[in-house]
Tab-separated table of C-alpha atoms in Angstrom:
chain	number	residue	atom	x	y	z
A	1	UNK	CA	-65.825	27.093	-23.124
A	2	UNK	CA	-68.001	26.187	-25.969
A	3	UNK	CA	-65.991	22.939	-26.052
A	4	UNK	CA	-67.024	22.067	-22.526
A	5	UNK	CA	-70.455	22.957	-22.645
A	6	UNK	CA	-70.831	20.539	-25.563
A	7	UNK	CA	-69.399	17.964	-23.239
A	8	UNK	CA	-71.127	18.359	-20.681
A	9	UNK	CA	-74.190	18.771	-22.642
A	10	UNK	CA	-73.644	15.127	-24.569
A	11	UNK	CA	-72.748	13.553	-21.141
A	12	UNK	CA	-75.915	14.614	-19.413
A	13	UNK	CA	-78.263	13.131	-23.014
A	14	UNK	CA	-75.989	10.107	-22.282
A	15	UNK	CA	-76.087	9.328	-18.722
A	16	UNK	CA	-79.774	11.217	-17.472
A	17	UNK	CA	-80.826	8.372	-19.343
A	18	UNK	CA	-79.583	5.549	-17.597
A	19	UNK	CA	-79.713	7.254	-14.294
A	20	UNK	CA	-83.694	7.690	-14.699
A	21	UNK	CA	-84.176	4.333	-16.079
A	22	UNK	CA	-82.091	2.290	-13.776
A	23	UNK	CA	-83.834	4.744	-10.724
A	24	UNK	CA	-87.430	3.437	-11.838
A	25	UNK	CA	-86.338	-0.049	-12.319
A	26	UNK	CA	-84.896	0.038	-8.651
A	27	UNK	CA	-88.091	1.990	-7.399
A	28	UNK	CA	-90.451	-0.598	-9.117
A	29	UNK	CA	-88.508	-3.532	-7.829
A	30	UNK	CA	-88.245	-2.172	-4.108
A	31	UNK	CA	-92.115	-1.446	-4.275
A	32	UNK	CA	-92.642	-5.432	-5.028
A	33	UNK	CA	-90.424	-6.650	-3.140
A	34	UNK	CA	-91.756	-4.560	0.030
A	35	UNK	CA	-95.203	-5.801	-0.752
A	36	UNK	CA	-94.632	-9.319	-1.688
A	37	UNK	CA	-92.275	-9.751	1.971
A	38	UNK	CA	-94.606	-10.194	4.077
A	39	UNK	CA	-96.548	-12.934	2.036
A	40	UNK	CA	-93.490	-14.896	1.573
A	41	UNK	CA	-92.880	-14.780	4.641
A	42	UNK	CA	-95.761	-16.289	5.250
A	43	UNK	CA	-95.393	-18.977	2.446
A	44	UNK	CA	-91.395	-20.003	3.182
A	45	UNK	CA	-90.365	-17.970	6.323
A	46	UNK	CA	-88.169	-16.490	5.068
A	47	UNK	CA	-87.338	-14.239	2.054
A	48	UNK	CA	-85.574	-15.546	-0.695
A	49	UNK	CA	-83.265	-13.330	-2.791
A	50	UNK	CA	-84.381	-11.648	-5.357
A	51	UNK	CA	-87.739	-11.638	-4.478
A	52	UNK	CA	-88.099	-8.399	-5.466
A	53	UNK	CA	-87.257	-9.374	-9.405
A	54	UNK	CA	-89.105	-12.621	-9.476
A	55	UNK	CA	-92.303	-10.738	-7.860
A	56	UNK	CA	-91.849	-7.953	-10.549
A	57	UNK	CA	-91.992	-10.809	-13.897
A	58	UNK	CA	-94.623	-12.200	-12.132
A	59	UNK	CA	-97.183	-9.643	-11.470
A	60	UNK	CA	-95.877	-8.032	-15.062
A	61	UNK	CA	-97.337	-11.578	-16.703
A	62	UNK	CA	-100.142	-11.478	-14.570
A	63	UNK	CA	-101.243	-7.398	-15.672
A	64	UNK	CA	-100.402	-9.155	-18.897
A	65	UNK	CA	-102.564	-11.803	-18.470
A	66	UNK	CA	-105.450	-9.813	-17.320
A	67	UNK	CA	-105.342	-6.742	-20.195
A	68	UNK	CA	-105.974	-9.588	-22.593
A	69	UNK	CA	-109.578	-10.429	-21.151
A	70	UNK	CA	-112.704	-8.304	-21.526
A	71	UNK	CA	-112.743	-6.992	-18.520
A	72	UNK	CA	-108.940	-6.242	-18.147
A	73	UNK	CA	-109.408	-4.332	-21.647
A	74	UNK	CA	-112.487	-2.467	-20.823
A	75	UNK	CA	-110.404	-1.229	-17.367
A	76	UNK	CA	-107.836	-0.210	-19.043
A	77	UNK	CA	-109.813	1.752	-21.467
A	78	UNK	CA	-111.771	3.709	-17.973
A	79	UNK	CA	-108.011	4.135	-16.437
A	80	UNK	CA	-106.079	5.823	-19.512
A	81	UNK	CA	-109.328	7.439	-20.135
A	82	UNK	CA	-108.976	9.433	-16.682
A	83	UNK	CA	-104.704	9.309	-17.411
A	84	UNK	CA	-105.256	11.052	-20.877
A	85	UNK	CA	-107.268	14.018	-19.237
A	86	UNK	CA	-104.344	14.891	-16.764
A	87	UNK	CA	-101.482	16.612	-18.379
A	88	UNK	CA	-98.557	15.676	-16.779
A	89	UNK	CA	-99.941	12.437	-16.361
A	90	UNK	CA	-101.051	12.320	-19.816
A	91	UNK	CA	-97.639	13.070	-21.309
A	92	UNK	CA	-95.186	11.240	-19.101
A	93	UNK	CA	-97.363	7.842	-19.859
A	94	UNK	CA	-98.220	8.653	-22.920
A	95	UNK	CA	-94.847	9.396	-24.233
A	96	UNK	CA	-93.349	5.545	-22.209
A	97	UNK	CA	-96.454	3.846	-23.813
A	98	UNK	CA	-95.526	4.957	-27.534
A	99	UNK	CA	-91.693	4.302	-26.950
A	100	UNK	CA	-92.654	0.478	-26.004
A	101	UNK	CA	-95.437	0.334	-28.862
A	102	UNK	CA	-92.384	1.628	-31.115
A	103	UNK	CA	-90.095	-0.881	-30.030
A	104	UNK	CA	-92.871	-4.369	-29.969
A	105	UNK	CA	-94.148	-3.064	-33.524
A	106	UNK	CA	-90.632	-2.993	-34.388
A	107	UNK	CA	-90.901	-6.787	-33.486
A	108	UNK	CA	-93.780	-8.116	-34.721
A	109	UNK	CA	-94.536	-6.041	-38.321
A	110	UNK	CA	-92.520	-7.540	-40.626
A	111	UNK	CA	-90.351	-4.637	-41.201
A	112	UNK	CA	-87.105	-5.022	-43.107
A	113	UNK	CA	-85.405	-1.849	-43.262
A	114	UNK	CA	-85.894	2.129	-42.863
A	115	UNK	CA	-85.780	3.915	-45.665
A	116	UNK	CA	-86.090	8.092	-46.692
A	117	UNK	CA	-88.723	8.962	-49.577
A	118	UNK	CA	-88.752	12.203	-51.332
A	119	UNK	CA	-92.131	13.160	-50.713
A	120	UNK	CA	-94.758	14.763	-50.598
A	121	UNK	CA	-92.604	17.320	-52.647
A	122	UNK	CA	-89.138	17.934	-53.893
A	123	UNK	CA	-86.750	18.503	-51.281
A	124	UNK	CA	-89.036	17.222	-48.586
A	125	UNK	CA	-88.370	13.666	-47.047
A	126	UNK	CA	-90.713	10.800	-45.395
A	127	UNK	CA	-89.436	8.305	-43.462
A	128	UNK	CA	-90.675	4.679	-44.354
A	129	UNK	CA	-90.052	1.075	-43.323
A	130	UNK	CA	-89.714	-1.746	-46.643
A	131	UNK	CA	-91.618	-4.182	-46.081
A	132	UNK	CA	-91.119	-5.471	-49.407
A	133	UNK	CA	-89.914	-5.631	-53.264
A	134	UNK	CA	-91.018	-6.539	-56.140
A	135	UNK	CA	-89.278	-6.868	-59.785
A	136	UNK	CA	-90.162	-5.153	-62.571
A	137	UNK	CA	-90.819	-7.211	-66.067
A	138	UNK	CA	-89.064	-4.156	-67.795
A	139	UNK	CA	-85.941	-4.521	-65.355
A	140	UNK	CA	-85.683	-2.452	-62.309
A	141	UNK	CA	-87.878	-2.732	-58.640
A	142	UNK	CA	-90.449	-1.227	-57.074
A	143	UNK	CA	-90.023	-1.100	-53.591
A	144	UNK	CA	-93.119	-1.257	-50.769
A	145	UNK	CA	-92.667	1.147	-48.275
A	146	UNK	CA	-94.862	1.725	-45.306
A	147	UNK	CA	-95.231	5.203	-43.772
A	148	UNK	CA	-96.431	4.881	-40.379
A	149	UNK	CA	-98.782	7.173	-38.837
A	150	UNK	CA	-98.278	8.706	-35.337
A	151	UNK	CA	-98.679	8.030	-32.663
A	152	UNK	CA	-99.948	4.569	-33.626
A	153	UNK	CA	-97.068	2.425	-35.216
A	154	UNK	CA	-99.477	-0.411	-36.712
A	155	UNK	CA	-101.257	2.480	-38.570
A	156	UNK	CA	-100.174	4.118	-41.933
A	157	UNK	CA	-100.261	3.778	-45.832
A	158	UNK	CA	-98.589	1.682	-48.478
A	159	UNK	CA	-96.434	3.662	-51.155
A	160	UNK	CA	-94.651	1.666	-54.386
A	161	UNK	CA	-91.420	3.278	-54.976
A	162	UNK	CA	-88.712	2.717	-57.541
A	163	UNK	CA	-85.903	1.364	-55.413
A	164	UNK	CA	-83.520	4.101	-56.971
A	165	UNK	CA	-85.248	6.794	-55.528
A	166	UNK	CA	-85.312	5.524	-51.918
A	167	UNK	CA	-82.640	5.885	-49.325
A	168	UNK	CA	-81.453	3.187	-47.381
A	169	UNK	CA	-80.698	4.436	-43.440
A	170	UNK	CA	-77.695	3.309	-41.441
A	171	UNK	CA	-80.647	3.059	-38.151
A	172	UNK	CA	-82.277	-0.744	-37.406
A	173	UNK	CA	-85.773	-0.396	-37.629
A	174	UNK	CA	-86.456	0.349	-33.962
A	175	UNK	CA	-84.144	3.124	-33.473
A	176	UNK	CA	-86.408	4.730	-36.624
A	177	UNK	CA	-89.353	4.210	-35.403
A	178	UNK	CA	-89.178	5.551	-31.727
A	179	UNK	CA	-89.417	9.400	-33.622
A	180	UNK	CA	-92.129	8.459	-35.542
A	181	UNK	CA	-94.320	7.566	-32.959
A	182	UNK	CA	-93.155	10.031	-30.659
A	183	UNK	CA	-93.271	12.937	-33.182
A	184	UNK	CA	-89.635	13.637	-32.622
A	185	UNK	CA	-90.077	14.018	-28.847
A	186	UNK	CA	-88.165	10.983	-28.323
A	187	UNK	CA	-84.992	9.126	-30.262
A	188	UNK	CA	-82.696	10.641	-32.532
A	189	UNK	CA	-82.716	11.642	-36.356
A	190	UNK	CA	-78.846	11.903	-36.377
A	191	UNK	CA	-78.509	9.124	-39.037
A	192	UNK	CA	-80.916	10.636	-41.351
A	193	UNK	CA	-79.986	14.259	-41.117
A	194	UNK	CA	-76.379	13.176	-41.862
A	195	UNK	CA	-77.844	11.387	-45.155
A	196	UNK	CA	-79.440	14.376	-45.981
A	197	UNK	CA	-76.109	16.456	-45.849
A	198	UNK	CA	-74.078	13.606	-47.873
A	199	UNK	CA	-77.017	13.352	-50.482
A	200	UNK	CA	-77.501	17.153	-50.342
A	201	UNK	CA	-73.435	17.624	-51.333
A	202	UNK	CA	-73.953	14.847	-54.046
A	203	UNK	CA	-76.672	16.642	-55.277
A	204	UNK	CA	-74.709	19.980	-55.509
A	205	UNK	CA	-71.976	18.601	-57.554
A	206	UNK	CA	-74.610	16.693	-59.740
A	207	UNK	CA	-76.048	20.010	-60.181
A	208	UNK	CA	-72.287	21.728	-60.382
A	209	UNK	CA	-71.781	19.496	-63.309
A	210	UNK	CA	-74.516	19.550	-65.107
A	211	UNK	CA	-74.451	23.624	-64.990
A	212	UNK	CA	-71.076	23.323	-66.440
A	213	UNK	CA	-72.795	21.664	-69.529
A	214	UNK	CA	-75.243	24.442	-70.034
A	215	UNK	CA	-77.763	24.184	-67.243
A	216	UNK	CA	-79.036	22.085	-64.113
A	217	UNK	CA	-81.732	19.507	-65.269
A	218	UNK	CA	-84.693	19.382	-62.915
A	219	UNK	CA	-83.610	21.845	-60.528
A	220	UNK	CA	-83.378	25.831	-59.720
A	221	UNK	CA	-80.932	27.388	-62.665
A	222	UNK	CA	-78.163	29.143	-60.448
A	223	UNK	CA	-77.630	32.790	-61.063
């Protein structure tokens, strides 16, 4: 029974998902394309397939076009102003906008791969993006991690880190930044949690050993 339930429970995170997005997609489309019949009609006299699509890229470039003037700016400003005060309103947008910000910082920062930091204390762990390295002249390299702040992804602080002590995720930058922003409402931190296990059973027998020899360096002596 348990079995099922986990089933069941993985195929509804894995197919909700696609239901809701493809549902919106065909909502949005269907909206455009009812609106944008009749002036067709009037332009060609007839409708042309996928009107509905072309209509869609077109007035998405145009809102596009427009949110990069003053005016388009200061709207958008008065609107989310008015969205941010309602609460489901505020946290069904709010939530999509951060998602896409996640995904088009994800693009343009220039952010090479996500990393784990132990910090700010032992046995606590930051997620950062490297944006950079930099050898050492005594041998070694330090390692520039950003730690992005939430819910703004172009927002943060620089930390220098000896590239031993960082962790290298098996997640492309994108899929680690959608919890950041989100505050772990959104993505998943599968990938890192099952680095912290392996690293946490590495550490164990490092510790296992080194108790062997007369004591655990650096950690919690076992009684």
């Amino acid at each position: 029974m348990v079995f099922l339930r986990g089933l069941l429970t993985r195929g509804l995170l894995v197919t909700v998902p696609i239901l809701v997005t493809f549902a919106l997609l065909h909502w949005v489309f269907r909206v455009l394309d009812n609106v944008l019949q009749p002036v067709l009609r009037l332009a060609f006299n007839a409708v042309p397939p996928g009107a509905g699509l072309v209509g869609g890229l077109v007035v998405i470039l145009l809102v596009g076009l427009v949110a990069n003037t003053w005016v388009g700016r200061s709207a958008l400003r008065a609107l989310e102003s008015v969205v941010f005060r309602t609460p489901l309103l505020r946290t069904i947008y709010g939530g999509t906008k951060q998602i896409l910000e996640a995904v088009v910082a994800g693009q343009r920062m220039p952010f090479r791969r996500a990393v784990l930091v132990e910090w700010p204390r032992r046995g606590t762990y930051t997620l950062g993006f490297v944006t950079g390295e930099h050898p050492l002249p005594i041998g070694g390299t330090v390692v520039k991690v950003f730690v992005v702040s939430a819910p703004n992804p172009t927002t943060g602080f620089l930390m220098l880190v000896p590239e031993e002590e960082t962790t290298p995720l098996p997640m492309s930058v994108d899929e680690a930044l959608t919890p950041v922003v989100s505050g772990g409402l959104a993505g998943s931190v599968q990938a890192v949690t099952e680095v912290l296990r392996i690293r946490g059973g590495a550490h164990d027998d490092g510790e296992d050993a080194g108790g062997s020899a007369g004591g655990a360096p650096g950690g919690i002596a076992r009684g």
